[in-house]
mmCIF file of C-alpha atoms and ligand atoms in Angstrom:
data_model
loop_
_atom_site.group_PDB
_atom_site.id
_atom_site.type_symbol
_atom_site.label_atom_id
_atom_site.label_comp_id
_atom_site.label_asym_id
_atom_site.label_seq_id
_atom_site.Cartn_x
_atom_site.Cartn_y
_atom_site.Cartn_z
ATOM 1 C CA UNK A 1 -9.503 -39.491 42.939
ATOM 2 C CA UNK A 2 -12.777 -39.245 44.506
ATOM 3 C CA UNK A 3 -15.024 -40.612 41.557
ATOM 4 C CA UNK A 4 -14.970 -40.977 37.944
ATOM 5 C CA UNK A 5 -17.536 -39.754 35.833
ATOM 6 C CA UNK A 6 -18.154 -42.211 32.716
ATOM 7 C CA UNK A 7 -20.265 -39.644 30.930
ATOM 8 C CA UNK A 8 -18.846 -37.559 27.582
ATOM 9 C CA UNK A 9 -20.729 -35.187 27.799
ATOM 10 C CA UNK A 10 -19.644 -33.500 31.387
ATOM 11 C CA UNK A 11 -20.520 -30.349 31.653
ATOM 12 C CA UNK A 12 -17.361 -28.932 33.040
ATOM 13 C CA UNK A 13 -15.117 -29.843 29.292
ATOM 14 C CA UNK A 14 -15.972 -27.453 27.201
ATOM 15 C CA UNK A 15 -14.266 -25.077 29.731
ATOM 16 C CA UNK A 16 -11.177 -27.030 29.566
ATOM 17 C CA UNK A 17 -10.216 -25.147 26.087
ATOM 18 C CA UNK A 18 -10.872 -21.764 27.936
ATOM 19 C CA UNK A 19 -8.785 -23.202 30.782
ATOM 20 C CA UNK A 20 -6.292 -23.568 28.154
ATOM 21 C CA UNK A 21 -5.999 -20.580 26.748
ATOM 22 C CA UNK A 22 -6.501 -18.418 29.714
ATOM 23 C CA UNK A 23 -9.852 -17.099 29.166
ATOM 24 C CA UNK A 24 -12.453 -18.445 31.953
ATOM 25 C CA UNK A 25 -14.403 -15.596 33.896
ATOM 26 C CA UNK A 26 -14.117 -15.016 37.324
ATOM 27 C CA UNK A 27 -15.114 -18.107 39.359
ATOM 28 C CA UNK A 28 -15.037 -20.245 36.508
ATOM 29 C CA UNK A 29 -10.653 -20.795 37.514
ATOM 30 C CA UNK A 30 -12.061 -22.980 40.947
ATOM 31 C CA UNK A 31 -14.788 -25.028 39.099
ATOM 32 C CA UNK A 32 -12.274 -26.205 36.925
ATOM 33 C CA UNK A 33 -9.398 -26.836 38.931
ATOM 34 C CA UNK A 34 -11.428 -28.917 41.619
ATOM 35 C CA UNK A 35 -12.853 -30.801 38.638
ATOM 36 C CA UNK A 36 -9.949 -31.368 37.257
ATOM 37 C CA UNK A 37 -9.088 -32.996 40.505
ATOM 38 C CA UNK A 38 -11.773 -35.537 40.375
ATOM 39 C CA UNK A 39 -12.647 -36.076 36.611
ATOM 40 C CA UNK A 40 -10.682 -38.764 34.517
ATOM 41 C CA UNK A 41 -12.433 -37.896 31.323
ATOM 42 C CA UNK A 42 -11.777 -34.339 31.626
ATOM 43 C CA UNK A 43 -8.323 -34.907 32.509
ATOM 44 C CA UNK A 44 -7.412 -37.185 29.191
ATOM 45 C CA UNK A 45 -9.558 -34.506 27.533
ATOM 46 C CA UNK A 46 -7.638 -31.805 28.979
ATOM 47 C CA UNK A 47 -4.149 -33.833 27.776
ATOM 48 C CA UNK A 48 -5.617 -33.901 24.605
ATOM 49 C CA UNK A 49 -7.256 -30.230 24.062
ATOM 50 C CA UNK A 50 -3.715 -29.272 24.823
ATOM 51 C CA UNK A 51 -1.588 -31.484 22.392
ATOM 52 C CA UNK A 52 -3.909 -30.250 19.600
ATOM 53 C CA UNK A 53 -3.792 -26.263 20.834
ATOM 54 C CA UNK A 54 0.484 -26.687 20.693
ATOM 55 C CA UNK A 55 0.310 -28.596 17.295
ATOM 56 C CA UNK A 56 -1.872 -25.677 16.399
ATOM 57 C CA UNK A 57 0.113 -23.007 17.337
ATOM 58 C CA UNK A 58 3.225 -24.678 15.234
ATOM 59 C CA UNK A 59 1.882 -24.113 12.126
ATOM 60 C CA UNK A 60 4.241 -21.185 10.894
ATOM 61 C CA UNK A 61 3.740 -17.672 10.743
ATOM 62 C CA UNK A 62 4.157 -17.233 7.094
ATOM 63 C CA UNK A 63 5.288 -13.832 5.483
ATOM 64 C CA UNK A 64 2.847 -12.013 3.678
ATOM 65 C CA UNK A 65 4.113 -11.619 -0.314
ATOM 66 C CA UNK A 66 5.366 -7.799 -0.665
ATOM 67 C CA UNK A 67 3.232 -7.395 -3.548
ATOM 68 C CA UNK A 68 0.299 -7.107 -0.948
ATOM 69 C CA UNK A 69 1.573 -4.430 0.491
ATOM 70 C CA UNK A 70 1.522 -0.674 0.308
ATOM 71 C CA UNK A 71 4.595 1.187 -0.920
ATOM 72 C CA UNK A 72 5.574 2.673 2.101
ATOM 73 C CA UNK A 73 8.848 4.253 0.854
ATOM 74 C CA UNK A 74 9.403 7.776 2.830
ATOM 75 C CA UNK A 75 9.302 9.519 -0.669
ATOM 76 C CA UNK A 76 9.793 13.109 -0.632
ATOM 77 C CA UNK A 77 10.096 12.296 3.331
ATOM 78 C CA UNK A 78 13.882 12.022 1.784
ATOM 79 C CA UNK A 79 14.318 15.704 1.028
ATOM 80 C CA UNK A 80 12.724 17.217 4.245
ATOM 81 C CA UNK A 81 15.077 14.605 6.073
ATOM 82 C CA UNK A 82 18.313 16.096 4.753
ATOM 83 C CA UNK A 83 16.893 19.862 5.367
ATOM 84 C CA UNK A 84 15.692 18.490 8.869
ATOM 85 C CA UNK A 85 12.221 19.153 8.213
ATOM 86 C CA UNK A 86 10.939 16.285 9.949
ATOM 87 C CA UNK A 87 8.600 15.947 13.054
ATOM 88 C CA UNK A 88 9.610 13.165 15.688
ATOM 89 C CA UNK A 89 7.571 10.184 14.003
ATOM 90 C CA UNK A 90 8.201 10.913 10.862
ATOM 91 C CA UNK A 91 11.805 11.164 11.496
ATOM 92 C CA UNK A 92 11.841 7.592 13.252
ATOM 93 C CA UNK A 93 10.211 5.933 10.513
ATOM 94 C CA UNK A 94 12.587 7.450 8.140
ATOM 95 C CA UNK A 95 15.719 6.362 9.979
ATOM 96 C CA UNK A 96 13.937 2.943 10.618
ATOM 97 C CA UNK A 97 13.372 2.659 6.548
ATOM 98 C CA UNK A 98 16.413 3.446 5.442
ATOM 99 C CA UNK A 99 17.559 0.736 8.464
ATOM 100 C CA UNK A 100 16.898 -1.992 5.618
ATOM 101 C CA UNK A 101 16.013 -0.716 2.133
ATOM 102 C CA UNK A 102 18.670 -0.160 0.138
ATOM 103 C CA UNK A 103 17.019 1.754 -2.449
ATOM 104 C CA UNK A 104 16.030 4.635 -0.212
ATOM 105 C CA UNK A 105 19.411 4.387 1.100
ATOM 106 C CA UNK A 106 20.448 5.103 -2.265
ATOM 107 C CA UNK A 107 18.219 7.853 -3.234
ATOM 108 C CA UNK A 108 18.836 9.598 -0.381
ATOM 109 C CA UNK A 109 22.638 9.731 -1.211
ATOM 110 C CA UNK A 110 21.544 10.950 -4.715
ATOM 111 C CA UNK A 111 19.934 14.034 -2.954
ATOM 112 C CA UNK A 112 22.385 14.492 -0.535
ATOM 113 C CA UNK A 113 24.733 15.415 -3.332
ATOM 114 C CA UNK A 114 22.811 17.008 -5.567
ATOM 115 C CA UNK A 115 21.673 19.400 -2.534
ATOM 116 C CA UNK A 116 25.245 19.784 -1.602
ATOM 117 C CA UNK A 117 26.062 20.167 -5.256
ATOM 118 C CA UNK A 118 23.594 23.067 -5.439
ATOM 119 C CA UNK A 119 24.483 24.880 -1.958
ATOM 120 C CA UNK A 120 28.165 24.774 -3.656
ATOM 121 C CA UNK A 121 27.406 26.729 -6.684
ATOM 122 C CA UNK A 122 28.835 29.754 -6.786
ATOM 123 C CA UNK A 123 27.427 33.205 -8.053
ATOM 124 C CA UNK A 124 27.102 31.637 -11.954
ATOM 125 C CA UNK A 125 27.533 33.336 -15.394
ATOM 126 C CA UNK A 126 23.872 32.781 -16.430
ATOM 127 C CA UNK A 127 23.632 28.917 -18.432
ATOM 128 C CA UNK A 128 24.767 28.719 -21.736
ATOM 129 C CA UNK A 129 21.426 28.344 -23.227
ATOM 130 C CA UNK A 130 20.506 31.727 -21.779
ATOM 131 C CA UNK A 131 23.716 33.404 -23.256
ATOM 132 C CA UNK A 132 23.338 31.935 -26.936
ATOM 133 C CA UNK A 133 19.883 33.054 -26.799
ATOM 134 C CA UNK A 134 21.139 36.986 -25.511
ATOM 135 C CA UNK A 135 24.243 36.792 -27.988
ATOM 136 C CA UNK A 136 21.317 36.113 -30.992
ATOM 137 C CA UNK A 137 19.790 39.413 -29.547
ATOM 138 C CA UNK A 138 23.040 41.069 -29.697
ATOM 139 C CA UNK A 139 23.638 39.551 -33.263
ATOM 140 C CA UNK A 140 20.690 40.833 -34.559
ATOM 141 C CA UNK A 141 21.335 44.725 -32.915
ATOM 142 C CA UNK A 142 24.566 44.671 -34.869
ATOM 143 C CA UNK A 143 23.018 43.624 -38.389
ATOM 144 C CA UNK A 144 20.426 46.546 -37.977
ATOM 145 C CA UNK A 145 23.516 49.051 -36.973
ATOM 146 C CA UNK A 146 25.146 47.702 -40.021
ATOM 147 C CA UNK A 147 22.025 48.123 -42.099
ATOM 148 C CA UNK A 148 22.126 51.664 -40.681
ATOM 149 C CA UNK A 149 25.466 52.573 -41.215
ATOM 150 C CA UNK A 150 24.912 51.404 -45.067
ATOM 151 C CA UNK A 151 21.829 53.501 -45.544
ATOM 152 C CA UNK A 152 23.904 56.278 -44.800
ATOM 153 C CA UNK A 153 25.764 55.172 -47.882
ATOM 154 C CA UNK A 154 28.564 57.727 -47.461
ATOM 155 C CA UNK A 155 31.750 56.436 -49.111
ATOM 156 C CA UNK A 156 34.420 57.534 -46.071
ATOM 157 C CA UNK A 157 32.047 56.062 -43.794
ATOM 158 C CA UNK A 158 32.853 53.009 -45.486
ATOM 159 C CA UNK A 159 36.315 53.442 -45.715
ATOM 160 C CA UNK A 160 36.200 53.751 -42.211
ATOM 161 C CA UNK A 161 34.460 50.353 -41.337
ATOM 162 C CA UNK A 162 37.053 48.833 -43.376
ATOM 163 C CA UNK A 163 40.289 50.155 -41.670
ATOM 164 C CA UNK A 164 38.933 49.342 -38.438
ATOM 165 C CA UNK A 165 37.572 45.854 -39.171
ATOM 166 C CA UNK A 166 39.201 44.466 -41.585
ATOM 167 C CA UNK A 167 38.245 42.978 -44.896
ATOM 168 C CA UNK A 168 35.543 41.105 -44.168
ATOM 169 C CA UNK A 169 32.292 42.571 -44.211
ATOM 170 C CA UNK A 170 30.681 40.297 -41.083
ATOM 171 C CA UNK A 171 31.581 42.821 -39.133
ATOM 172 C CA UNK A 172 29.435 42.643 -35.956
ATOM 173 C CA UNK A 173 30.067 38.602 -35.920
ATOM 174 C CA UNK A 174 33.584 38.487 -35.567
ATOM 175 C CA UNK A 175 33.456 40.321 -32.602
ATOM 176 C CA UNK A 176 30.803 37.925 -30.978
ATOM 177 C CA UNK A 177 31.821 34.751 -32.238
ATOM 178 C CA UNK A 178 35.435 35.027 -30.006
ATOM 179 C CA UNK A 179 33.465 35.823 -26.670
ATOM 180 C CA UNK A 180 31.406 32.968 -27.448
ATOM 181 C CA UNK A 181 33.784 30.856 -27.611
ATOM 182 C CA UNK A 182 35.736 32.493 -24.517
ATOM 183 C CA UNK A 183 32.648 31.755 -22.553
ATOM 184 C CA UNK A 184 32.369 28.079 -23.819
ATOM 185 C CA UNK A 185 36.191 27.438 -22.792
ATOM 186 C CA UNK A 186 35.599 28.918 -19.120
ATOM 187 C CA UNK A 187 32.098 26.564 -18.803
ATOM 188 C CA UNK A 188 34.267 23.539 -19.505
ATOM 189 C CA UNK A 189 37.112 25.078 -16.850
ATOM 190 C CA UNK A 190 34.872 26.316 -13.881
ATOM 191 C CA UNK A 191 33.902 23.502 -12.213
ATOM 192 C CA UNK A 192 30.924 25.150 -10.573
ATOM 193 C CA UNK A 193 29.334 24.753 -14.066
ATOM 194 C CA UNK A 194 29.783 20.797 -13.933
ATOM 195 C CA UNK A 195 26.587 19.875 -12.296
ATOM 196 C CA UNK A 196 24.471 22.104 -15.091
ATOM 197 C CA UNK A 197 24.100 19.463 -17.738
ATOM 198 C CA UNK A 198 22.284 16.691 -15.344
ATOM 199 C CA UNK A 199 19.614 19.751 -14.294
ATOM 200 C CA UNK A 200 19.820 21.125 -17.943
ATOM 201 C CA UNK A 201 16.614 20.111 -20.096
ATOM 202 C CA UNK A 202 17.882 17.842 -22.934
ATOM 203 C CA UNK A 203 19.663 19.293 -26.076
ATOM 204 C CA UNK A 204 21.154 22.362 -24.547
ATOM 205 C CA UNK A 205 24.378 21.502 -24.333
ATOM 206 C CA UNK A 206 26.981 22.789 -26.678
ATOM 207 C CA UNK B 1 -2.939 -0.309 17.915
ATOM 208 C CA UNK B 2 -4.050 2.415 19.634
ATOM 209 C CA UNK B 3 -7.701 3.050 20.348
ATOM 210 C CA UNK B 4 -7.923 7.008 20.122
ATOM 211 C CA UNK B 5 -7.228 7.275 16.364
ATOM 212 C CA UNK B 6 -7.969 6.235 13.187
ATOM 213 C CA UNK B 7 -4.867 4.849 11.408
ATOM 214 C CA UNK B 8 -4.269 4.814 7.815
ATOM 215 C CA UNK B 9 -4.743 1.853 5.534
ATOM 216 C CA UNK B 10 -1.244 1.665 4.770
ATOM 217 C CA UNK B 11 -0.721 1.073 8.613
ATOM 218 C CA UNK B 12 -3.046 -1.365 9.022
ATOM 219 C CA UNK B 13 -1.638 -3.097 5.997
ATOM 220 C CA UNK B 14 1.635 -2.925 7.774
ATOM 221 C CA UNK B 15 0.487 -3.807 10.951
ATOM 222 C CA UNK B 16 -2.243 -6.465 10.362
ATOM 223 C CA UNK B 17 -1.003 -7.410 6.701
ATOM 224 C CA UNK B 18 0.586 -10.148 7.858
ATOM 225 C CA UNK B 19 -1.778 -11.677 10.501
ATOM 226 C CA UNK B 20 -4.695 -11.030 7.599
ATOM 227 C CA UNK B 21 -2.796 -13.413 5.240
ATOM 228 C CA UNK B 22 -1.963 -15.903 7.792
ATOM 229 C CA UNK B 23 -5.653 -16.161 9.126
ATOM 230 C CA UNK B 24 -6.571 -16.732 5.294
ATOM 231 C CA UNK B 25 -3.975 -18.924 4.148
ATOM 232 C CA UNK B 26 -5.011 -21.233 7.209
ATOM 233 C CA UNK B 27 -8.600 -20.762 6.505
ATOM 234 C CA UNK B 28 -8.640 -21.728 2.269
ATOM 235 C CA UNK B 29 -5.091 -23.474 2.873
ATOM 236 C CA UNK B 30 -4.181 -21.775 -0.742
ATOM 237 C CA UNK B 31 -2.059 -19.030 -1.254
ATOM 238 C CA UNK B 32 -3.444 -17.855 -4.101
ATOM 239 C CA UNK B 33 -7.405 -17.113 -2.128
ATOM 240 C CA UNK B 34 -5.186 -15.426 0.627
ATOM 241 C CA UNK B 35 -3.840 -12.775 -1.489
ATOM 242 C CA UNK B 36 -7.213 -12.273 -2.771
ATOM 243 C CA UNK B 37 -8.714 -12.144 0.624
ATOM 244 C CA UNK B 38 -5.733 -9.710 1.513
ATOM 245 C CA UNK B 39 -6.480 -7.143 -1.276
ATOM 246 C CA UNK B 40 -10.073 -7.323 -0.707
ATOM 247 C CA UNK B 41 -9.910 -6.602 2.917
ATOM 248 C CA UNK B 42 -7.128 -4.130 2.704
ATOM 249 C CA UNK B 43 -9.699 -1.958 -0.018
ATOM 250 C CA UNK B 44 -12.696 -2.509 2.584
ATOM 251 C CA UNK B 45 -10.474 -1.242 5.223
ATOM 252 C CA UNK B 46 -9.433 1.904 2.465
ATOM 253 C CA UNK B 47 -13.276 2.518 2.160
ATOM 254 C CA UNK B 48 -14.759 1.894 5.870
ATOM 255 C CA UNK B 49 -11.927 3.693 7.377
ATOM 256 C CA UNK B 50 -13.318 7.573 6.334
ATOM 257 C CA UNK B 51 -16.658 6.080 8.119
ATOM 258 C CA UNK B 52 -14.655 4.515 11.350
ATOM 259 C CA UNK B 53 -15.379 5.494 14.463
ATOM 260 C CA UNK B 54 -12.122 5.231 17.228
ATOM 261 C CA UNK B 55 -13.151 2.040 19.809
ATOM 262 C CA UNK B 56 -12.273 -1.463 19.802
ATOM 263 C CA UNK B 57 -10.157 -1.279 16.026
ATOM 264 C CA UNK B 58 -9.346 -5.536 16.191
ATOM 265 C CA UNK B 59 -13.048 -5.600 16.848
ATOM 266 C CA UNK B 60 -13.816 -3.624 13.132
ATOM 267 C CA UNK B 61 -10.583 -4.976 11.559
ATOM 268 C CA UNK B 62 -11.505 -9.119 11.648
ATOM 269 C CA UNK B 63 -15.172 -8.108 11.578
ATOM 270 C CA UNK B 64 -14.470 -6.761 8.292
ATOM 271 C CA UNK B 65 -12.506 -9.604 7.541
ATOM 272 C CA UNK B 66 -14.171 -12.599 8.234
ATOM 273 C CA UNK B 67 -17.031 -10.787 5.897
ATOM 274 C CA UNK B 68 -14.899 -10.544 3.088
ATOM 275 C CA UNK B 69 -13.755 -14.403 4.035
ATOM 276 C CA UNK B 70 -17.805 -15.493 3.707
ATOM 277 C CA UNK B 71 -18.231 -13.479 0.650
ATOM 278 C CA UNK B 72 -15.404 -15.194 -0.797
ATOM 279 C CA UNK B 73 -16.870 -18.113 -0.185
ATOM 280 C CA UNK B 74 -20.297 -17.968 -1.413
ATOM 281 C CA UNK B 75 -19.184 -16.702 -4.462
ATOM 282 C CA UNK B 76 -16.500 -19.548 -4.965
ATOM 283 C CA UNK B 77 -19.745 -22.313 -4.429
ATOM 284 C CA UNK B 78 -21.008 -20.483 -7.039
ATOM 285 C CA UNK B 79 -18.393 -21.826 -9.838
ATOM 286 C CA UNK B 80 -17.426 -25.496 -9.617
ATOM 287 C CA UNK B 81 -14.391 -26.081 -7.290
ATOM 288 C CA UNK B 82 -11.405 -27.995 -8.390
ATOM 289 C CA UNK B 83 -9.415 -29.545 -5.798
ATOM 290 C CA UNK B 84 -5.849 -28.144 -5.460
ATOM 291 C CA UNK B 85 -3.019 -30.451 -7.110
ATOM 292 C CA UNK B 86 -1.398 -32.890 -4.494
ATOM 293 C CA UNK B 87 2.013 -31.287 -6.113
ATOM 294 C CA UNK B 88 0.853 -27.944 -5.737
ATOM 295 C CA UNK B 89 0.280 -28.845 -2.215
ATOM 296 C CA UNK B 90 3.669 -29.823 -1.283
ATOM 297 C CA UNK B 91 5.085 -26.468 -2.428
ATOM 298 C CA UNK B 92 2.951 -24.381 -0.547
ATOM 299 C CA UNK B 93 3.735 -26.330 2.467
ATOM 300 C CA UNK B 94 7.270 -26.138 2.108
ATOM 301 C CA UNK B 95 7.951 -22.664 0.773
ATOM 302 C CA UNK B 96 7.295 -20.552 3.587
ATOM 303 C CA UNK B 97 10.491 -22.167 5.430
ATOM 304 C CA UNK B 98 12.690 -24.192 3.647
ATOM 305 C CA UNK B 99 14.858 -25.083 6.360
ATOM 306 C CA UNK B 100 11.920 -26.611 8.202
ATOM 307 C CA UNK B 101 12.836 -30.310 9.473
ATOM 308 C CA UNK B 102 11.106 -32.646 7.365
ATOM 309 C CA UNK B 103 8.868 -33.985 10.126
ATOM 310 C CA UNK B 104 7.329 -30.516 11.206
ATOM 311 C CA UNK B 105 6.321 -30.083 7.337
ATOM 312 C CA UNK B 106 4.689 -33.190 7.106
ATOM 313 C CA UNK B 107 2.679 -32.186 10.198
ATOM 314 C CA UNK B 108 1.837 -28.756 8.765
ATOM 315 C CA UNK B 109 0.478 -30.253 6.242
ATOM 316 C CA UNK B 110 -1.586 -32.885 8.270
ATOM 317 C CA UNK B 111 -2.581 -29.883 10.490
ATOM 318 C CA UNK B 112 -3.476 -27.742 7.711
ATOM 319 C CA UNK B 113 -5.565 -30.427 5.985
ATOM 320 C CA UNK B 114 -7.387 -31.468 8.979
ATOM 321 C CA UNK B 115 -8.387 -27.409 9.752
ATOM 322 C CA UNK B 116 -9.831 -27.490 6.310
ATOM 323 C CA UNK B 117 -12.077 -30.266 7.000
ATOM 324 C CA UNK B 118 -13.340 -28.360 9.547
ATOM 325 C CA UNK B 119 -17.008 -26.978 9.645
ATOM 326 C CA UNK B 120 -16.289 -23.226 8.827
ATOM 327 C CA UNK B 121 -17.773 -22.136 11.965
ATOM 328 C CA UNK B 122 -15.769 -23.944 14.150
ATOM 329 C CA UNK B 123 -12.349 -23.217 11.478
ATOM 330 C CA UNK B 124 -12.463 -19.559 11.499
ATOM 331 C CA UNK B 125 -12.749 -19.626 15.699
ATOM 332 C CA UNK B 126 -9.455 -21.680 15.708
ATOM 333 C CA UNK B 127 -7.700 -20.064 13.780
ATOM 334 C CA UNK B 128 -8.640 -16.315 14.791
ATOM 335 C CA UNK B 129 -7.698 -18.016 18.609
ATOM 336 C CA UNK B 130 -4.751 -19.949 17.713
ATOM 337 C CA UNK B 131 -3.175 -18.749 14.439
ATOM 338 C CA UNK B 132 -3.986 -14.942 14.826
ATOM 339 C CA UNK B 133 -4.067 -15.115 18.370
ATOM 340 C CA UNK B 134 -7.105 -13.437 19.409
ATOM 341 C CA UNK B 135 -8.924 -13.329 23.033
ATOM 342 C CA UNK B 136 -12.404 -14.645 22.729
ATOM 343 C CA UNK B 137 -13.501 -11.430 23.368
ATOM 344 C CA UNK B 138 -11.983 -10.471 20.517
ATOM 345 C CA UNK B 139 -13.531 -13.196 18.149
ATOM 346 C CA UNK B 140 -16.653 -12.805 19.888
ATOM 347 C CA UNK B 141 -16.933 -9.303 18.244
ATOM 348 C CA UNK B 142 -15.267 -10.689 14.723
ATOM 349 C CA UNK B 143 -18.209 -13.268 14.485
ATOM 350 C CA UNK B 144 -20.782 -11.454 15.805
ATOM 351 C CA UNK B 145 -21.891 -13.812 18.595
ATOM 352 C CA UNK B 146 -21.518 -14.289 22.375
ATOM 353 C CA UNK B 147 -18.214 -15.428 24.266
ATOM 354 C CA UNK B 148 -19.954 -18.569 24.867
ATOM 355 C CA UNK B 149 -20.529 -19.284 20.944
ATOM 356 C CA UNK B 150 -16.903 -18.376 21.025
ATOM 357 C CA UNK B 151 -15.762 -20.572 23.614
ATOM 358 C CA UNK B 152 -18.056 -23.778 22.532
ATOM 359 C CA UNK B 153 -16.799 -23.758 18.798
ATOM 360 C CA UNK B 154 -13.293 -23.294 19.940
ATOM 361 C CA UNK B 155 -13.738 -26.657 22.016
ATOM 362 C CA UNK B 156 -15.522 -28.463 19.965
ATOM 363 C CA UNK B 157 -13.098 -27.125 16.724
ATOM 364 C CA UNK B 158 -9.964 -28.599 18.603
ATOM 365 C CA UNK B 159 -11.573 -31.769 19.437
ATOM 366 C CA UNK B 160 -12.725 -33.010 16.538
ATOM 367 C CA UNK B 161 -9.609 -31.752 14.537
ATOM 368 C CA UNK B 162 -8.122 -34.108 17.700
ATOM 369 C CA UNK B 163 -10.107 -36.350 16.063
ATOM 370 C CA UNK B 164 -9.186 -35.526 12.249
ATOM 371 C CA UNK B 165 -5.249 -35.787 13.309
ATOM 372 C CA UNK B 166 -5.389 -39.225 15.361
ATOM 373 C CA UNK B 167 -6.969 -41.126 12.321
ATOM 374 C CA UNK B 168 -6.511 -39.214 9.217
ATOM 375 C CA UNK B 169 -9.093 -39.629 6.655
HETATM 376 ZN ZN1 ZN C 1 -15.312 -33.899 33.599
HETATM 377 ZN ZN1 ZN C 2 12.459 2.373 0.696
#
């Protein structure tokens, strides 16, 4: 060693933390290094500076809570993934999601079969709710015929109702009320009609 | 992230989220003032991004956030401080990694403790360097001042916490 300086307060130190971490300017590398070479106190400073700089850097990285962060589910991402509506990024970080959440995982199997449940439905007898509501129509046109037919008030016309229909006099009803039913019994046969109560609104089924 | 476009908030939360809590949980050394400081940079990021202007974005982002940091603080001298509660202390130290050997906690803690004796000049330039990992270029523009402000407190920060660590107070 060529000399030791005594004094603290060398000018060349306070480079020895840049030295450190990589971040002298040009020219600044040589000063250093040939001081380095001659300096005790910079040296045992330089020791130092770097014990404290590695103790530093083992403090741990700790995880941010969730809470902080946005929800970044894909959302209705989901839907335009299983039609393959997606452009290139948003198609990576949908397959990168569902990589480790669970509950888009699930949600996307939810709309996978309830698309698939849809695409499978074959040409339908219109929902029940529809065909009660058309069958009260109906009811009603037969009352009014009936109404009619007693206005005429002819005595053989009557006569005539009740040889063809019986003795009761709910004539237009007991027609209806046996197609109803048919139609209720095929609803709970045809399979296709299985997936119509979880889309149905609330108090429509039979 | 990139330079030539302005990202969303929620990417910067996922991004820079993590590094944002880590540079205030080692500047307050309480994880309750880093989710603050979180949520209050994350909504100045919401609002100054429609106003952003593509360039250097780690520049804007710790700008931003060492603001919010100094706001936080003069408005916490403003109500009186109570210290933390040496239990309270010990949990925080040892939740983030419970499988942590007992020795590296303890220094941790000794670490942590002597960063937050710290001037906060000289704290926030150690940690953006050696928590967050910043180039002093990068801090220079967080701060506001020249490299060689940068460069100075960052010495003088790791020598006197050299200081703080060979004869704790
Ligand atoms: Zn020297
Ligand atoms: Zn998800």
């Amino acid at each position: 060693m060529a000399r030791v300086k005594q004094s603290r307060s060398c000018e060349t130190a306070e480079l020895v933390s840049a030295y450190l971490d990589g971040q002298l300017l040009p020219g600044e590398l040589d000063t250093v290094v040939t001081h380095l070479g001659e300096c005790a106190d910079c040296i045992a400073e330089f020791h130092q500076l770097k014990e404290v700089r590695a103790a530093l850097r083992t403090l741990p990285f700790l995880e941010i809570p969730e809470h902080l962060l946005p929800d970044t589910h894909p959302g209705e991402l989901l839907s335009a993934y299983l039609d393959g509506q997606l452009d290139t990024s948003e198609h990576d970080f949908v397959i990168s999601h569902l990589d480790f959440c669970t509950d888009c995982r699930l949600e996307l199997h939810e709309l996978d079969s309830a698309r698939t449940a849809i695409r499978s439905l074959p040409g339908l007898e219109p929902p029940e709710f529809l065909t009660v509501h058309r069958e009260r129509i109906e009811r009603e046109r037969w009352s009014r015929r009936r109404v009619v037919a007693a206005g005429v008030g002819i005595a053989a016309a009557a006569a005539f109702v009740f040889a063809i229909f019986g003795p009761t006099t709910e004539t237009g009803d007991l027609d209806l009320i046996p197609l109803f039913d048919q139609h209720q019994a095929r609803v709970s046969v045809d399979s296709g009609f299985n997936v119509i109560p979880a889309f149905a609104p609330a108090g429509e089924s039979p | 992230m990139a330079d030539d476009r302005t990202p969303t908030w929620e990417d910067v939360a996922r991004v820079y989220g993590r590094k944002i809590y880590n540079f205030a949980y080692r500047l307050t050394g309480n994880p309750d003032d880093a989710a603050d400081l979180v949520q209050e940079v994350l909504l100045r990021v919401r609002k100054g991004l429609s106003s952003y202007t593509p360039g250097s974005f780690d520049g804007w982002l710790w700008r931003i956030t060492r603001n919010a940091f100094l706001d936080g603080v003069r408005k916490q001298k403003r109500r009186p401080t109570s210290p933390l509660p040496e239990d309270d202390r010990n949990v925080l130290a040892t939740s983030p990694s419970p499988d942590e050997v007992l020795a590296s906690v303890r220094l941790s803690e000794d670490i942590q403790s002597a960063l937050l004796k710290l001037p906060l000049d000289f704290r926030e330039c150690v940690v953006l360097c050696d928590v967050v990992g910043l180039t002093y270029e990068e801090i220079a523009e967080a701060i506001e001042s020249p490299v060689g402000t940068v460069r100075s407190r960052i010495h003088r920060g790791r020598k006197m916490l050299r200081e703080l660590l060979t004869w704790p107070v």
